[in-house]
Amino acid sequence: MARLPVVADKFYPGDPTELRQQIAGFVSTDEPGKPAAAVMVPHAGYVYSGKIAGETFAQVEIPETVILIGPNHQGYGAPVSLGTEDWAMPMGSVPFAVDVAAALLQNSSVIVSDNSAHQYEHSLEVEIPFLQFFQPRLSIVPLVVSHISYKKCQQVARDLALAISFYDGPVLLVASSDMTHYESREDAEPKDHLALEYLLKMDPEGLYNTVVTNRISMCGVIPATITLLVAREIGSTGAELIRYTDSGEVSGDTSQVVGYAGVVIR
C-alpha cells in the first residue's frame, strides 16, 4: 500500500504539469548542482516558501537516494518513525530505499518502522516534488521525529551515519524545517539568525540548546540537529546560507510571520 498525498492542491499543485512548471519557475539557475551532504529547506505552502526551497535544491546534485528528516506536527506514531511505504505523488510514485531502511531498522534501538506517523504529516511531502524535479530515479528514506533529547539525537545520528557508510552510493540528507512561527518580523528575524549562526558553525549542540533556551519556535530543530550530527560524522566541514526570508515577503504582513531558511552543507 502506498502513502497518499495529504497537501496536494493545498500546499502545492496536484496537477503534475502545473506542479512541474511551478517548480521550474522557482529554480533561478541553469548551472548544474554540486554534490552535498545535506540541505535544510522549509516546508510551507509553495506560495510562501517554494522559491527558497527551489533555490536551495538547485545548488545541489540530487542523488538517487535521499534521507528525509522532518518534524512530527501531527503527533501520531513513535518518537522516531521510519516510513516503509512507497509514496504516491502527483509527479509519480517514489519508492522507499529498502537497503538503507533495512540497515537502519536492523542496527538502531531508537528508529522504528511506523507508517502511521507519516499518514497525515506534510513536512516531508512538500519536499518530494523538488527532489523528483531534479532526480527522476529518486528513492527515499522518510523519517519524522518528535521533540527528543539531544542524547537521543546523537543516537539517531550515529545510526544514520552507520547506514550511510554501509550504502554503496551517494546519499543526501534533507532536514525539513521552518524557522520562527507567528511573531513579528522585528522579533523573529534576530531569533532566527541566532539559531542559524549555530547551524552555519556546524554546532549541533549549540543549535539545540539555543533554540530550547531562547524558546525559538523552529519546528524542525530536531531534524536540523540530527542532520548536523550526521554531516559532521561523515566528514562535512561547512554550511552555507542560501537565503533567509519570511512569509511577510509574500503576504505583506510583517506583524505575524513565519521564517524560512535554505542551507546547504558540504
CSV table of C-alpha atoms in Angstrom, one decimal:
chain,number,residue,atom,x,y,z
A,1,MET,CA,0.0,0.0,0.0
A,2,ALA,CA,1.3,3.5,-0.9
A,3,ARG,CA,1.3,6.6,1.2
A,4,LEU,CA,-1.1,9.1,-0.4
A,5,PRO,CA,-0.6,12.9,-0.7
A,6,VAL,CA,-2.3,14.9,2.0
A,7,VAL,CA,-1.5,18.5,1.0
A,8,ALA,CA,-1.6,18.3,-2.8
A,9,ASP,CA,-3.8,21.2,-4.1
A,10,LYS,CA,-3.3,22.9,-0.7
A,11,PHE,CA,0.4,23.4,-0.3
A,12,TYR,CA,1.3,22.7,-3.9
A,13,PRO,CA,-0.5,22.0,-7.2
A,14,GLY,CA,-1.9,18.5,-7.5
A,15,ASP,CA,-1.7,18.6,-11.3
A,16,PRO,CA,1.7,17.2,-12.4
A,17,THR,CA,2.2,19.6,-15.3
A,18,GLU,CA,1.3,22.6,-13.2
A,19,LEU,CA,3.5,21.4,-10.4
A,20,ARG,CA,6.5,20.9,-12.6
A,21,GLN,CA,6.0,24.4,-14.2
A,22,GLN,CA,5.8,26.0,-10.8
A,23,ILE,CA,9.0,24.3,-9.5
A,24,ALA,CA,10.8,25.3,-12.8
A,25,GLY,CA,9.8,28.9,-12.0
A,26,PHE,CA,11.4,28.7,-8.6
A,27,VAL,CA,14.8,27.5,-9.9
A,28,SER,CA,16.9,30.5,-10.5
A,29,THR,CA,19.9,28.9,-12.2
A,30,ASP,CA,20.8,26.7,-15.1
A,31,GLU,CA,24.1,25.7,-13.5
A,32,PRO,CA,24.2,22.0,-12.5
A,33,GLY,CA,24.1,21.4,-8.8
A,34,LYS,CA,27.2,20.3,-6.9
A,35,PRO,CA,27.5,17.3,-4.5
A,36,ALA,CA,26.5,18.0,-1.0
A,37,ALA,CA,26.0,16.0,2.3
A,38,ALA,CA,22.8,17.8,3.3
A,39,VAL,CA,20.3,20.6,2.9
A,40,MET,CA,17.8,22.3,5.2
A,41,VAL,CA,14.7,23.6,3.5
A,42,PRO,CA,11.3,24.9,4.6
A,43,HIS,CA,8.0,23.1,4.3
A,44,ALA,CA,5.3,25.8,4.0
A,45,GLY,CA,2.9,26.2,1.1
A,46,TYR,CA,4.8,26.8,-2.1
A,47,VAL,CA,3.5,30.4,-2.5
A,48,TYR,CA,5.4,31.3,0.7
A,49,SER,CA,8.5,29.0,0.7
A,50,GLY,CA,8.7,27.4,-2.7
A,51,LYS,CA,11.2,29.9,-4.1
A,52,ILE,CA,13.7,29.5,-1.3
A,53,ALA,CA,13.3,25.7,-1.4
A,54,GLY,CA,13.8,25.7,-5.2
A,55,GLU,CA,16.9,28.0,-4.9
A,56,THR,CA,18.4,25.7,-2.3
A,57,PHE,CA,17.8,22.4,-4.0
A,58,ALA,CA,19.1,23.9,-7.3
A,59,GLN,CA,22.5,24.3,-5.6
A,60,VAL,CA,22.8,20.5,-5.0
A,61,GLU,CA,23.4,17.5,-7.2
A,62,ILE,CA,20.4,15.3,-6.1
A,63,PRO,CA,21.4,11.6,-5.9
A,64,GLU,CA,19.0,8.7,-6.3
A,65,THR,CA,18.9,8.0,-2.6
A,66,VAL,CA,17.7,10.7,-0.2
A,67,ILE,CA,17.1,10.5,3.6
A,68,LEU,CA,14.4,13.0,4.6
A,69,ILE,CA,14.0,14.1,8.2
A,70,GLY,CA,11.1,16.2,9.3
A,71,PRO,CA,9.2,17.2,12.4
A,72,ASN,CA,6.1,15.4,13.5
A,73,HIS,CA,3.4,18.1,13.6
A,74,GLN,CA,0.5,15.6,13.9
A,75,GLY,CA,1.7,13.6,16.9
A,76,TYR,CA,1.0,10.1,15.5
A,77,GLY,CA,3.4,7.3,15.8
A,78,ALA,CA,6.7,6.6,17.5
A,79,PRO,CA,9.2,9.4,18.5
A,80,VAL,CA,11.5,8.5,15.6
A,81,SER,CA,9.3,6.9,12.9
A,82,LEU,CA,10.6,5.4,9.6
A,83,GLY,CA,8.1,5.1,6.8
A,84,THR,CA,8.4,1.9,4.8
A,85,GLU,CA,5.8,2.6,2.1
A,86,ASP,CA,6.2,3.9,-1.4
A,87,TRP,CA,4.8,7.4,-1.8
A,88,ALA,CA,2.2,8.1,-4.5
A,89,MET,CA,2.9,11.7,-5.6
A,90,PRO,CA,1.5,13.8,-8.4
A,91,MET,CA,4.7,13.6,-10.4
A,92,GLY,CA,4.9,9.8,-10.0
A,93,SER,CA,5.4,7.1,-7.4
A,94,VAL,CA,8.5,7.3,-5.2
A,95,PRO,CA,9.8,4.1,-3.7
A,96,PHE,CA,11.4,3.9,-0.3
A,97,ALA,CA,15.0,2.9,-0.2
A,98,VAL,CA,14.9,-0.7,1.0
A,99,ASP,CA,18.6,-1.2,1.6
A,100,VAL,CA,19.2,1.9,3.7
A,101,ALA,CA,15.9,1.4,5.6
A,102,ALA,CA,16.8,-2.2,6.4
A,103,ALA,CA,20.2,-1.2,7.7
A,104,LEU,CA,18.6,1.4,9.9
A,105,LEU,CA,16.0,-0.9,11.4
A,106,GLN,CA,18.5,-3.7,11.9
A,107,ASN,CA,21.0,-1.6,13.8
A,108,SER,CA,19.0,1.1,15.6
A,109,SER,CA,17.4,0.9,19.0
A,110,VAL,CA,15.6,4.2,18.6
A,111,ILE,CA,14.4,4.2,14.9
A,112,VAL,CA,11.3,2.1,14.4
A,113,SER,CA,9.1,1.3,11.4
A,114,ASP,CA,5.8,3.3,11.8
A,115,ASN,CA,3.8,4.4,8.8
A,116,SER,CA,1.1,6.0,11.0
A,117,ALA,CA,3.4,8.9,11.8
A,118,HIS,CA,3.6,9.7,8.1
A,119,GLN,CA,0.0,9.3,7.0
A,120,TYR,CA,-1.1,13.0,7.7
A,121,GLU,CA,2.3,14.7,8.0
A,122,HIS,CA,3.2,17.4,5.5
A,123,SER,CA,6.8,18.2,6.4
A,124,LEU,CA,8.4,15.6,4.1
A,125,GLU,CA,5.7,15.5,1.4
A,126,VAL,CA,6.3,19.1,0.3
A,127,GLU,CA,10.0,18.4,-0.3
A,128,ILE,CA,9.5,15.4,-2.6
A,129,PRO,CA,8.3,17.2,-5.8
A,130,PHE,CA,11.5,19.3,-5.7
A,131,LEU,CA,13.6,16.1,-5.4
A,132,GLN,CA,11.6,14.4,-8.2
A,133,PHE,CA,12.1,17.5,-10.4
A,134,PHE,CA,15.9,17.1,-10.2
A,135,GLN,CA,16.2,13.3,-9.8
A,136,PRO,CA,13.6,11.2,-11.7
A,137,ARG,CA,15.1,8.0,-10.2
A,138,LEU,CA,14.5,9.1,-6.7
A,139,SER,CA,14.1,6.7,-3.7
A,140,ILE,CA,13.7,7.9,-0.2
A,141,VAL,CA,14.1,7.1,3.5
A,142,PRO,CA,11.4,9.1,5.2
A,143,LEU,CA,11.9,9.9,9.0
A,144,VAL,CA,9.7,12.0,11.2
A,145,VAL,CA,10.7,12.9,14.7
A,146,SER,CA,9.1,14.3,17.8
A,147,HIS,CA,10.9,16.6,20.2
A,148,ILE,CA,13.6,14.2,21.6
A,149,SER,CA,16.6,14.8,23.9
A,150,TYR,CA,20.0,15.8,22.5
A,151,LYS,CA,21.3,12.4,23.6
A,152,LYS,CA,18.6,10.7,21.5
A,153,CYS,CA,19.5,12.9,18.6
A,154,GLN,CA,23.1,11.7,18.9
A,155,GLN,CA,21.9,8.1,18.9
A,156,VAL,CA,19.7,8.6,15.7
A,157,ALA,CA,22.6,10.4,14.0
A,158,ARG,CA,25.1,7.5,14.8
A,159,ASP,CA,22.6,5.0,13.3
A,160,LEU,CA,22.1,7.1,10.2
A,161,ALA,CA,25.8,7.7,9.7
A,162,LEU,CA,26.4,3.9,10.0
A,163,ALA,CA,23.7,3.1,7.5
A,164,ILE,CA,25.1,5.7,5.1
A,165,SER,CA,28.6,4.1,5.5
A,166,PHE,CA,27.2,0.7,4.5
A,167,TYR,CA,25.5,2.0,1.4
A,168,ASP,CA,27.3,1.8,-1.9
A,169,GLY,CA,26.4,5.2,-3.4
A,170,PRO,CA,25.8,8.9,-2.6
A,171,VAL,CA,23.1,9.8,-0.1
A,172,LEU,CA,21.7,13.3,0.5
A,173,LEU,CA,20.2,14.3,3.9
A,174,VAL,CA,17.2,16.7,3.8
A,175,ALA,CA,16.2,18.4,7.0
A,176,SER,CA,12.8,19.9,6.7
A,177,SER,CA,12.2,22.9,8.9
A,178,ASP,CA,10.6,26.3,9.1
A,179,MET,CA,12.0,28.9,11.5
A,180,THR,CA,10.2,31.2,14.0
A,181,HIS,CA,6.4,31.0,13.8
A,182,TYR,CA,3.8,33.8,14.2
A,183,GLU,CA,5.9,36.5,15.7
A,184,SER,CA,6.6,40.0,14.3
A,185,ARG,CA,9.5,40.2,11.8
A,186,GLU,CA,11.2,42.5,14.3
A,187,ASP,CA,11.2,39.7,16.9
A,188,ALA,CA,11.5,36.7,14.6
A,189,GLU,CA,14.5,37.7,12.5
A,190,PRO,CA,17.1,38.1,15.3
A,191,LYS,CA,15.9,34.8,16.9
A,192,ASP,CA,16.2,33.0,13.6
A,193,HIS,CA,19.7,34.4,12.8
A,194,LEU,CA,20.8,33.3,16.3
A,195,ALA,CA,19.7,29.8,15.5
A,196,LEU,CA,21.2,29.9,12.0
A,197,GLU,CA,24.5,31.1,13.5
A,198,TYR,CA,25.0,27.8,15.2
A,199,LEU,CA,23.8,25.8,12.2
A,200,LEU,CA,26.3,27.6,10.0
A,201,LYS,CA,29.0,26.9,12.5
A,202,MET,CA,28.1,23.2,12.3
A,203,ASP,CA,27.4,23.2,16.0
A,204,PRO,CA,24.5,20.8,16.6
A,205,GLU,CA,24.5,21.0,20.4
A,206,GLY,CA,24.7,24.8,20.2
A,207,LEU,CA,21.8,24.9,17.8
A,208,TYR,CA,19.7,22.5,20.0
A,209,ASN,CA,20.4,24.4,23.3
A,210,THR,CA,20.0,27.8,21.7
A,211,VAL,CA,16.6,27.0,20.3
A,212,VAL,CA,15.4,25.4,23.5
A,213,THR,CA,16.8,28.1,25.9
A,214,ASN,CA,15.5,31.0,23.8
A,215,ARG,CA,12.2,29.3,23.0
A,216,ILE,CA,12.7,29.8,19.3
A,217,SER,CA,9.7,28.1,17.5
A,218,MET,CA,11.9,26.4,14.9
A,219,CYS,CA,9.7,23.4,14.3
A,220,GLY,CA,12.5,21.3,12.7
A,221,VAL,CA,15.2,21.9,15.2
A,222,ILE,CA,15.4,18.2,15.9
A,223,PRO,CA,15.8,17.2,12.2
A,224,ALA,CA,18.3,20.0,11.8
A,225,THR,CA,20.3,18.9,14.8
A,226,ILE,CA,20.3,15.3,13.7
A,227,THR,CA,21.4,16.3,10.2
A,228,LEU,CA,24.3,18.4,11.5
A,229,LEU,CA,25.4,15.5,13.7
A,230,VAL,CA,25.4,13.1,10.7
A,231,ALA,CA,27.1,15.6,8.4
A,232,ARG,CA,29.9,16.0,10.9
A,233,GLU,CA,30.2,12.3,11.4
A,234,ILE,CA,30.6,11.7,7.6
A,235,GLY,CA,33.1,14.4,7.2
A,236,SER,CA,31.3,17.6,6.2
A,237,THR,CA,33.1,20.8,7.1
A,238,GLY,CA,30.9,23.8,6.2
A,239,ALA,CA,27.4,25.1,5.8
A,240,GLU,CA,26.2,27.9,3.6
A,241,LEU,CA,23.1,30.0,4.0
A,242,ILE,CA,21.4,30.3,0.5
A,243,ARG,CA,18.7,32.7,1.6
A,244,TYR,CA,16.6,33.7,4.6
A,245,THR,CA,13.2,35.2,4.3
A,246,ASP,CA,9.8,35.2,5.9
A,247,SER,CA,6.1,34.9,4.9
A,248,GLY,CA,5.7,38.7,5.0
A,249,GLU,CA,7.7,38.9,1.8
A,250,VAL,CA,4.7,37.4,0.0
A,251,SER,CA,1.8,38.4,2.3
A,252,GLY,CA,3.0,41.9,3.1
A,253,ASP,CA,2.0,41.3,6.7
A,254,THR,CA,5.1,41.6,9.0
A,255,SER,CA,3.2,41.6,12.3
A,256,GLN,CA,3.0,37.8,12.3
A,257,VAL,CA,5.5,36.0,10.1
A,258,VAL,CA,6.9,32.5,9.7
A,259,GLY,CA,10.7,32.5,8.9
A,260,TYR,CA,12.2,30.3,6.2
A,261,ALA,CA,15.9,29.5,5.6
A,262,GLY,CA,17.7,27.4,2.9
A,263,VAL,CA,21.0,25.9,3.9
A,264,VAL,CA,23.5,23.6,2.1
A,265,ILE,CA,26.0,21.5,4.0
A,266,ARG,CA,29.1,20.2,2.2
